[in-house]
Coordinates of C-alpha atoms in Angstrom, one line a residue:
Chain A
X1 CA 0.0 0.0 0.0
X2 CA 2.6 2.4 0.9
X3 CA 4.8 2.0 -1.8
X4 CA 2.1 2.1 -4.2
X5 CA 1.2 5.6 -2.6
X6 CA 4.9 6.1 -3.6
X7 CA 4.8 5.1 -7.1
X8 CA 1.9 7.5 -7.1
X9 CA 3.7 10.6 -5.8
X10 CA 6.1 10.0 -8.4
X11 CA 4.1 9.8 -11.0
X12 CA 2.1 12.4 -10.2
X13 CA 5.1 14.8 -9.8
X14 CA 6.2 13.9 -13.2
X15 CA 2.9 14.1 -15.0
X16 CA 3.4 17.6 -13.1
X17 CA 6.2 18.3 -14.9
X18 CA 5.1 17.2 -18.3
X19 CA 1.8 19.1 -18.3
X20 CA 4.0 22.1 -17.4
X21 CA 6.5 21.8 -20.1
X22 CA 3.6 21.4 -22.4
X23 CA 1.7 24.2 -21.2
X24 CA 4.5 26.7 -20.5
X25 CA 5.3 27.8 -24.3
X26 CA 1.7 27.6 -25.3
X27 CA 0.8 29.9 -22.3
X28 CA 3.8 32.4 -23.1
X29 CA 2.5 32.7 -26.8
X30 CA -1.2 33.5 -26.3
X31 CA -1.4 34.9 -23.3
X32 CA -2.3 38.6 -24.9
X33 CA -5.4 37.5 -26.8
X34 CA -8.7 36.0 -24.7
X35 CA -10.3 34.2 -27.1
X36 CA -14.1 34.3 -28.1
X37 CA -14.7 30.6 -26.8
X38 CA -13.7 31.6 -23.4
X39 CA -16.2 34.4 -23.8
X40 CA -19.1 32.1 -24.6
X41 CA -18.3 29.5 -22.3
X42 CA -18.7 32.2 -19.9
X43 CA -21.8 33.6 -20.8
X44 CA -23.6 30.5 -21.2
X45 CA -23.1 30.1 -17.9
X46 CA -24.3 33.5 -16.7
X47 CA -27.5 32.4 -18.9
X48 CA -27.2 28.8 -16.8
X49 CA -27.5 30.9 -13.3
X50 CA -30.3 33.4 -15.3
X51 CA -32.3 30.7 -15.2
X52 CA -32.1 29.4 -12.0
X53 CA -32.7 32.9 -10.6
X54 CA -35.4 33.1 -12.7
X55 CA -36.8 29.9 -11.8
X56 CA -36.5 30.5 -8.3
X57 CA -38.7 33.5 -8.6
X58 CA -41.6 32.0 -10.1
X59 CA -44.4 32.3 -7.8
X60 CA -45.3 28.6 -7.9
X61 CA -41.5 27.5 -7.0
X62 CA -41.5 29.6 -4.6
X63 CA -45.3 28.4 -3.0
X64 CA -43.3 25.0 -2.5
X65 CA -40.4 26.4 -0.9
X66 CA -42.4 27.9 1.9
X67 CA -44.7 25.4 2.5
X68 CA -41.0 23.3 3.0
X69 CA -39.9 26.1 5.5
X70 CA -37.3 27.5 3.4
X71 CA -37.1 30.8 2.6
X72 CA -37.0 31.3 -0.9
X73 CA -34.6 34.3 -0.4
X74 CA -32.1 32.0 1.2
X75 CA -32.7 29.6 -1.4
X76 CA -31.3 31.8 -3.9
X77 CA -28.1 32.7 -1.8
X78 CA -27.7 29.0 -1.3
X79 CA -27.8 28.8 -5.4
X80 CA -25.2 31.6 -6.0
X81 CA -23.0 29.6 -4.0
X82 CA -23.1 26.6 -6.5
X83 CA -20.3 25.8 -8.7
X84 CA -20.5 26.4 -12.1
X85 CA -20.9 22.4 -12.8
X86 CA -23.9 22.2 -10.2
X87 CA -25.8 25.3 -11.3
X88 CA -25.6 23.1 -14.7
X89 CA -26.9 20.0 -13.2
X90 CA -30.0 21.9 -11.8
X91 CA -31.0 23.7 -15.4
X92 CA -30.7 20.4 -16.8
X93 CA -33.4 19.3 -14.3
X94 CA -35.3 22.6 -15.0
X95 CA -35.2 22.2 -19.0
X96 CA -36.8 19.0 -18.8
X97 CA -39.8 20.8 -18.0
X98 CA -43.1 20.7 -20.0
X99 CA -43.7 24.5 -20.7
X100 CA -47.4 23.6 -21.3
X101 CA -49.7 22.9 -17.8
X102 CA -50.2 19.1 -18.5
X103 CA -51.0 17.0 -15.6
X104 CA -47.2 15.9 -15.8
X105 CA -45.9 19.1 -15.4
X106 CA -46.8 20.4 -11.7
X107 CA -45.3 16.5 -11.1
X108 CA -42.0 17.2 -12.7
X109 CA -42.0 21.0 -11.4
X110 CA -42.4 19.0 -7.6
X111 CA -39.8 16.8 -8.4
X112 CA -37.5 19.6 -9.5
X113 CA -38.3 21.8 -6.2
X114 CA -37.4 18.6 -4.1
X115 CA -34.2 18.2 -5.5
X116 CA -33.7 21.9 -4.9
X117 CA -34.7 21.8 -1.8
X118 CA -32.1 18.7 -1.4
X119 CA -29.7 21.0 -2.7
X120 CA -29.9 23.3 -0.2
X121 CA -30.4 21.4 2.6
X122 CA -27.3 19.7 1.5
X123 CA -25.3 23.1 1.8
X124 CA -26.8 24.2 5.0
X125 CA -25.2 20.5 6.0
X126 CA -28.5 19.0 7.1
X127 CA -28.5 16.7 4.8
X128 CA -25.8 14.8 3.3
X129 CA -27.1 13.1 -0.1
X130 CA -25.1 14.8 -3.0
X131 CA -21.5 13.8 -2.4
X132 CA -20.4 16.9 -4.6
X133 CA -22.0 19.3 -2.0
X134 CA -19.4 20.5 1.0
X135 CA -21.6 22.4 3.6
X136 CA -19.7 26.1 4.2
X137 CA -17.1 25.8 6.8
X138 CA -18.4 27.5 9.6
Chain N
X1 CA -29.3 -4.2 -45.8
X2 CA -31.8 -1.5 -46.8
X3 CA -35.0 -3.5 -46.7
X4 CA -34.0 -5.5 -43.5
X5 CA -34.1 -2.1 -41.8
X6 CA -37.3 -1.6 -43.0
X7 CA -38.5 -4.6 -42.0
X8 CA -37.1 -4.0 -38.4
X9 CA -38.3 -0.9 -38.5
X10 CA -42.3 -1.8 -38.5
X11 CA -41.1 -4.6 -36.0
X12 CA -40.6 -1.4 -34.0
X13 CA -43.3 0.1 -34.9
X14 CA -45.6 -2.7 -33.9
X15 CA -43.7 -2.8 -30.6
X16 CA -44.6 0.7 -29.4
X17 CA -47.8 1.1 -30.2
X18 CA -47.0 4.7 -30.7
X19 CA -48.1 7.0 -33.3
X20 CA -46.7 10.3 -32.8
X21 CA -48.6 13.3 -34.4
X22 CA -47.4 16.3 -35.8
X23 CA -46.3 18.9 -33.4
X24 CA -49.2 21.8 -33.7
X25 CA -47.6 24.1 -36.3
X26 CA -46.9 28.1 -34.8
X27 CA -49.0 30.5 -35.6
X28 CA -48.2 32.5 -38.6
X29 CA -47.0 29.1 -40.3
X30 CA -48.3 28.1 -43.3
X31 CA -50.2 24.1 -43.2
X32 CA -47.6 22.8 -45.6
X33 CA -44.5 24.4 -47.5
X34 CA -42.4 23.1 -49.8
X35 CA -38.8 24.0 -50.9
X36 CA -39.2 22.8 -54.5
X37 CA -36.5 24.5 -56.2
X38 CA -33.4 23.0 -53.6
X39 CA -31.6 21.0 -55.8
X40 CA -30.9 17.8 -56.1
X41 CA -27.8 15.1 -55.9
X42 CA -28.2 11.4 -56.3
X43 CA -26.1 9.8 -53.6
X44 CA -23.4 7.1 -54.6
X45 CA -23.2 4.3 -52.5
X46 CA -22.9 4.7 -48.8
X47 CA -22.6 8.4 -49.8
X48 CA -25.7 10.3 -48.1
X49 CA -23.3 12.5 -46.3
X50 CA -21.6 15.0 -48.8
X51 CA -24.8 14.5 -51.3
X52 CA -27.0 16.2 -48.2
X53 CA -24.3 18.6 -47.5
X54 CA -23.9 19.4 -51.5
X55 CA -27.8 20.3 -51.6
X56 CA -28.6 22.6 -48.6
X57 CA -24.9 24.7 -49.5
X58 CA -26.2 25.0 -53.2
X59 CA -29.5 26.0 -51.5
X60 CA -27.4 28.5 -49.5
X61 CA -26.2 30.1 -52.9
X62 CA -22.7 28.9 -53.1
X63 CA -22.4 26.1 -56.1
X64 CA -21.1 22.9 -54.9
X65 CA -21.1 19.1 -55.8
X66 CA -21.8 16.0 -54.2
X67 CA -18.2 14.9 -55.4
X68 CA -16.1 17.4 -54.5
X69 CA -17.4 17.5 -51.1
X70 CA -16.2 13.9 -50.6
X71 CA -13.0 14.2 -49.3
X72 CA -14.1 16.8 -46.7
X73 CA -16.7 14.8 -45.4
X74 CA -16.4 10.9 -46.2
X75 CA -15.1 8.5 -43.9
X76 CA -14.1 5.4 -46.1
X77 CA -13.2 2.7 -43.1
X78 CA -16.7 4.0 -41.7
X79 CA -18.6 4.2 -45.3
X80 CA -20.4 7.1 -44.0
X81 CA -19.8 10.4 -43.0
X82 CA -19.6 11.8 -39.3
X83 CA -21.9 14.7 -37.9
X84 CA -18.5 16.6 -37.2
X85 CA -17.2 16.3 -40.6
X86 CA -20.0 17.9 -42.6
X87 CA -20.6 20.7 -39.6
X88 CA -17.1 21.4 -40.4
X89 CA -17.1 21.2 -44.4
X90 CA -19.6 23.7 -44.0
X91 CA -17.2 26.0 -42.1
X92 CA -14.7 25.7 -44.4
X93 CA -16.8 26.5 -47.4
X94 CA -17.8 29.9 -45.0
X95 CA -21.1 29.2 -44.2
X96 CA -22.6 28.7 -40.7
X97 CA -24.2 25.2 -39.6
X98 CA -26.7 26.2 -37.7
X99 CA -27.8 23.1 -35.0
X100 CA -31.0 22.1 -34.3
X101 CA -32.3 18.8 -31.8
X102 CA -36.0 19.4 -31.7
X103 CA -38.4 18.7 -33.9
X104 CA -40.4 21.8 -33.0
X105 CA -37.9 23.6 -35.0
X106 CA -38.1 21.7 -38.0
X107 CA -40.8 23.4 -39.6
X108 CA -40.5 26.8 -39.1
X109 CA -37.2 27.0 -41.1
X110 CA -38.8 25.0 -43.7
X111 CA -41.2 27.6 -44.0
X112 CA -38.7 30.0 -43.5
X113 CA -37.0 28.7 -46.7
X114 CA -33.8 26.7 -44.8
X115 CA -34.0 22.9 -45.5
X116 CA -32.6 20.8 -42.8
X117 CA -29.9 18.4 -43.2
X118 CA -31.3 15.4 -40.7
X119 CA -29.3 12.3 -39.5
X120 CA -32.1 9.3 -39.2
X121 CA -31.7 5.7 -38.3
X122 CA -34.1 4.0 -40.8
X123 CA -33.4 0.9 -39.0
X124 CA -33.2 0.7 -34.9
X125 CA -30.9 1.2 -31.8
X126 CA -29.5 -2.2 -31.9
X127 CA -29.4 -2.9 -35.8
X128 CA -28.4 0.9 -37.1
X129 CA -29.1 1.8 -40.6
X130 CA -28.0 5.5 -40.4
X131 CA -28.7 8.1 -43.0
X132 CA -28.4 11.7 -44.1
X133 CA -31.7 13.3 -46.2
X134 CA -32.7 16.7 -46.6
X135 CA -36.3 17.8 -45.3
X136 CA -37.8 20.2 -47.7
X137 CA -41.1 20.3 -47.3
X138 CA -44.5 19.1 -45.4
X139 CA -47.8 19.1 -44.9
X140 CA -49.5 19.1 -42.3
X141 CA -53.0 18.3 -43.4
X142 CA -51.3 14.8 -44.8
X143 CA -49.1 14.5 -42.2
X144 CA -46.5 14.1 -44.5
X145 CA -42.6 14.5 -44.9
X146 CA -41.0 15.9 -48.4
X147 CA -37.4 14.8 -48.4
X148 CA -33.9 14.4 -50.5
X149 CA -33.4 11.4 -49.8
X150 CA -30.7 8.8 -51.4
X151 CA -31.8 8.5 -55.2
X152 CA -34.8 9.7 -54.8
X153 CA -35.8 13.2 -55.8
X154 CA -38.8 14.0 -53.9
X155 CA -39.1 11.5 -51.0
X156 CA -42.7 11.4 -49.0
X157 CA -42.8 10.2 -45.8
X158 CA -45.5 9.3 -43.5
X159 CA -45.0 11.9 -40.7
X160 CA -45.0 8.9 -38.0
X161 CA -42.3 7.0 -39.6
X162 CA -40.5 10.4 -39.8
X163 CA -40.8 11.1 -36.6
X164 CA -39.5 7.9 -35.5
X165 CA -36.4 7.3 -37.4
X166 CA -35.5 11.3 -37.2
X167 CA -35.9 10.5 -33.0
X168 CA -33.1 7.9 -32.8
X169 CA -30.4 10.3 -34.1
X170 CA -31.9 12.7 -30.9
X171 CA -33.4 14.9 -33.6
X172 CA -29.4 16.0 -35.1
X173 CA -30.5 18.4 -37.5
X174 CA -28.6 21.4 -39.5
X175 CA -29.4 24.5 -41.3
X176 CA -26.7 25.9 -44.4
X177 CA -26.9 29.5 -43.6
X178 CA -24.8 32.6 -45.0
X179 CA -23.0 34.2 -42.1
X180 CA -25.9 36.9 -43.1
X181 CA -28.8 34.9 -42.5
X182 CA -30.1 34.0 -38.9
X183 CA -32.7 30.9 -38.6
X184 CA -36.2 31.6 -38.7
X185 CA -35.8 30.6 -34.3
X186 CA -32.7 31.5 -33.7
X187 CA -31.3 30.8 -30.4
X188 CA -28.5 32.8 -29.2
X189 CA -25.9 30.1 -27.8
X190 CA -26.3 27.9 -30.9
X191 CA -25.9 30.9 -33.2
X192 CA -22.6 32.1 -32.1
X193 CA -21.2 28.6 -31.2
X194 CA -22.0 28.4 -34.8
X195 CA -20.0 31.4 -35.6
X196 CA -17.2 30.6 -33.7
X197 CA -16.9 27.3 -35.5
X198 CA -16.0 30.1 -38.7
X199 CA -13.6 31.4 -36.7
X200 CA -12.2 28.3 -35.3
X201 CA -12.0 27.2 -39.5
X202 CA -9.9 30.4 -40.2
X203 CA -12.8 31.7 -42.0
X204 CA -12.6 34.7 -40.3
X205 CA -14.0 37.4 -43.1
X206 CA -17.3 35.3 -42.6
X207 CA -17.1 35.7 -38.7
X208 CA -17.1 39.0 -38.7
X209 CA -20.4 38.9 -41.3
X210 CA -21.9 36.6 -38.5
X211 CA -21.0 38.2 -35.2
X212 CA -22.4 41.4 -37.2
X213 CA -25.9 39.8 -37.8
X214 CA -25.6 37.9 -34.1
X215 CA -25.7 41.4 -33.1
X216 CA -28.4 42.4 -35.3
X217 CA -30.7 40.0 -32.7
X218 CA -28.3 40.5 -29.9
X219 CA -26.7 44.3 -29.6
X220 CA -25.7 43.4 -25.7
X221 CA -23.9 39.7 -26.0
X222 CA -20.8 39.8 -25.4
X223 CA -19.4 36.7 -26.8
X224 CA -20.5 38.2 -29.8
X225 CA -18.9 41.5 -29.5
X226 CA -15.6 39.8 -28.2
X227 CA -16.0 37.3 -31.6
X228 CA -16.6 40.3 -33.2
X229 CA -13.0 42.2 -32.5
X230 CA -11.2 38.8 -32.2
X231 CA -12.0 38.3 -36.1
X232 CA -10.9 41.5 -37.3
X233 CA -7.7 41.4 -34.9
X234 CA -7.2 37.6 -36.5
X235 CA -6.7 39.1 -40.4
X236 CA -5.0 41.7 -39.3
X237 CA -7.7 44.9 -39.1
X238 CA -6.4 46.6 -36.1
X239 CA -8.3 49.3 -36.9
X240 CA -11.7 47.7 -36.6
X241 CA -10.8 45.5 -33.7
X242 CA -9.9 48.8 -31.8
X243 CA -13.2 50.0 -31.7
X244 CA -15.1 46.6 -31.7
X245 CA -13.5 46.2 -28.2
X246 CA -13.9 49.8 -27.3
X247 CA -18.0 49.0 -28.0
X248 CA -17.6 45.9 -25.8
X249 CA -16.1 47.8 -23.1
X250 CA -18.9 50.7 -23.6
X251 CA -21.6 48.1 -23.1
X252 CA -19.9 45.5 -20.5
X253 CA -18.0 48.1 -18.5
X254 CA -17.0 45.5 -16.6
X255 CA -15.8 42.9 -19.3
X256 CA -12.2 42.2 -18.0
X257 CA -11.1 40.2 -21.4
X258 CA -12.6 43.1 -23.3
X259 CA -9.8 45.6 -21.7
X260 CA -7.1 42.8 -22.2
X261 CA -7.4 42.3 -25.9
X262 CA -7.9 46.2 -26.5
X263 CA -4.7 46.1 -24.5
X264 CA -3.1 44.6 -26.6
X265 CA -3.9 45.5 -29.6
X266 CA -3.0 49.1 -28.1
X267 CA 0.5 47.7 -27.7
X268 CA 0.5 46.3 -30.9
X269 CA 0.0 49.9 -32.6
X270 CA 2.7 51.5 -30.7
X271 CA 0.1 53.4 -27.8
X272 CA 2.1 52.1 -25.2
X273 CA 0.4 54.8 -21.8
X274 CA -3.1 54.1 -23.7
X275 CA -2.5 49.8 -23.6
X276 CA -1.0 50.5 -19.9
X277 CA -4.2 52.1 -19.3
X278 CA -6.2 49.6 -20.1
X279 CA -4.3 46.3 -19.3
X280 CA -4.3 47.7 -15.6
X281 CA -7.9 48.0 -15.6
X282 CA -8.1 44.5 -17.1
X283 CA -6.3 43.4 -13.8
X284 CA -8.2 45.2 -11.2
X285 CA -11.4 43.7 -12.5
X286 CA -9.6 40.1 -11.8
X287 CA -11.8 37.2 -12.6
X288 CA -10.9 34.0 -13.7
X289 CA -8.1 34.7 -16.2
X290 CA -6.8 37.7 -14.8
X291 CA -3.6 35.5 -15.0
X292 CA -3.6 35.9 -18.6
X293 CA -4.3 40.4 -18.2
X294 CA -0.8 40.0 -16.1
X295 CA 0.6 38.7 -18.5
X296 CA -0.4 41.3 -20.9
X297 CA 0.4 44.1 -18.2
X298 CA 4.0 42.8 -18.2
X299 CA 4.6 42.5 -21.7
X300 CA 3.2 46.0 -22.4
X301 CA 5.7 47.2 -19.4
X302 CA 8.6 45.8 -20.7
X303 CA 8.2 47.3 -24.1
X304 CA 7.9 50.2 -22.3
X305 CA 10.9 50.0 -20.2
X306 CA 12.9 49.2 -23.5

């Protein structure tokens, strides 16, 4: 076991070493210019955490929230905290919606408010369900 | 290999009892529309691929054919062609491939006069039979398909079969557009990832027409603006790159990559104080690449200090 943690050091310094000596001329040659795919990979996700907000907001959303003793308002800070990857994961959930008011929708818009909910109750470290949640250190 | 799929195909059919319907047109859109002038190019064997693509970019006004398309787009060890290669054939021809995955979408840019380029499995998940056709028309009244399909000039298809193998390909779909057309629903973040693929393919005289007409929808987006200077700066038109990033900075005061690359192209026309200026800014704002507006700081101050 403990050598294997040894090989792994070693490896992992040299991969280290590699990926810098890769990286280090590439960086040192276009470091001037940002290009326009960083641009867009940034505003999609300002659009990803748009919707959220907005989702958040909607008067029905929000109905479920209180009547689960959260505060919607607190809800949303919980959300802003969220990493880019798990703001994703929650508009995936959202954009699986029906937009049309089918008996499966209030169903899918419950399911989506639990796992909300979930979320949040998994940062305020009451729950522990999502493993890639870490409560705030207090 | 053909007719087996078909046969599997109603196997399916039979299994899921499912008949889907056409999706209620949107309002303003005619019952059924038909592109009858798109031209039209009889596949070669295993072929589907560049004859599709050959159609919708003669649609799109720039003469092409089936054949010379080939090596851009064919695969030999996979007889077919890859969704990849003929999104980027387009590019390199200068038009945009515009993405679509739902079949809401379909028929307004028919109507709108864009046939779509459609991947379908005629046969099913676990016996593929995949192919390229071009929708041109339907009808809703019929509940009918018009397609380019293989050797056949003017293909009908029962919408329900359509629907079916057009759903096992997750409804891939594209649109041939000039970098001055938008679709007839055009969605921002598939519109300029579309772009960007022109400027990814070096065409960047058509990136600049797109990120143009992206802001003819959208005069606040920012990736487009940023696209927008990062074209003219890639050919060399300092000039215009200058004040495409001086607009971004207007708009998105607070755009830290918009002060970096003005920055530098400051530097790059000898304004040294000016690209100081602005790289500095760049920094304060911070953010996630502020690594990269150090970099640029530094550079601009040794120049300086020479």
């Amino acid at each position: 076991m403990c050598r294997y943690r040894k090989t792994t050091r070693y490896v992992s310094i040299l991969m280290t070493i590699i990926l810098g000596l890769m990286f280090m001329p590439v960086q040192s040659v276009f470091a001037a210019m940002v290009g326009t795919e960083a641009v867009l990979g940034h505003a999609e996700m300002q659009s990803a955490r748009e919707k959220v907000r907005v989702f958040l907001d909607r008067r029905d959303v929000q109905d479920v929230l209180t009547s689960q003793g959260i505060d919607p308002a607190e809800a949303r800070a919980r959300v802003d905290s969220l990493s880019d990857a798990e703001v994703q994961a929650i508009v995936d959930r959202i954009d699986g919606l029906p937009a049309g008011g089918d008996l499966l929708g209030p169903l899918l818009l419950i399911a989506v408010v639990f796992f909300v909910v979930l979320i949040v109750l998994d940062l305020t470290g009451v729950t522990d369900i999502f493993t890639f949640i870490h409560p705030p250190e207090k | 290999m053909l007719l087996l799929g078909f046969l599997f195909n109603l196997l399916a059919g039979c299994a899921t009892f499912r008949q889907m319907e056409m999706p209620s047109l949107p309002e303003g859109l005619p019952a059924s529309h038909e592109l009858t002038e798109v031209p039209f190019f009889s596949q070669e064997k295993y072929q589907c691929g560049p004859a599709a693509l050959a159609m919708a970019i003669s649609w799109s006004g720039l003469p092409a054919r089936s054949e010379d398309l080939v090596p851009e787009v064919y695969t030999p060890s996979r007889k077919g062609s890859l969704q990849v290669a003929i999104i980027a054939a387009a590019r390199r021809h200068g038009r945009l491939a515009y993405e679509i995955s739902d079949l809401e979408s379909l028929f307004p840019e028919i109507a709108a006069g864009y046939p779509v380029i459609i991947l379908q499995n005629l046969g099913v998940s676990w016996f593929p039979v995949w192919h390229y056709a071009v929708v041109v028309g339907y009808d809703a009244a019929r509940q009918e398909v018009m397609l380019r399909s293989g050797t056949t000039f003017r293909k009908i298809m029962p919408f329900g079969v359509f629907e079916k193998t057009w759903a096992r390909s997750n409804y891939w779909g594209i649109i041939i557009l000039q970098p001055t057309q938008l679709p007839a629903l055009p969605e921002e973040k598939a519109y300029l990832s579309a772009v960007l693929g022109l400027e990814k393919a070096h065409r960047f005289e058509a990136a600049v027409s797109g990120y143009r007409t992206a802001l003819t929808r959208w005069p606040q987006s920012l990736a487009a603006r940023m696209g927008l200077g990062n074209s003219y700066y890639a050919f060399g038109d300092l000039e215009n790159s200058e004040y495409a990033f001086r607009e971004t900075i207007r708009l998105h005061p607070r755009a830290g990559s918009a002060y970096n690359n003005l920055a530098q192209i400051l530097m790059e026309r000898g304004r040294y104080a000016e690209a100081r200026e602005m790289a500095r800014k760049a920094v304060s704002l911070g953010g996630p690449l502020q690594a990269v507006y150090r970099q640029t700081l530094k550079e601009i101050e040794s120049k300086m200090s020479q």
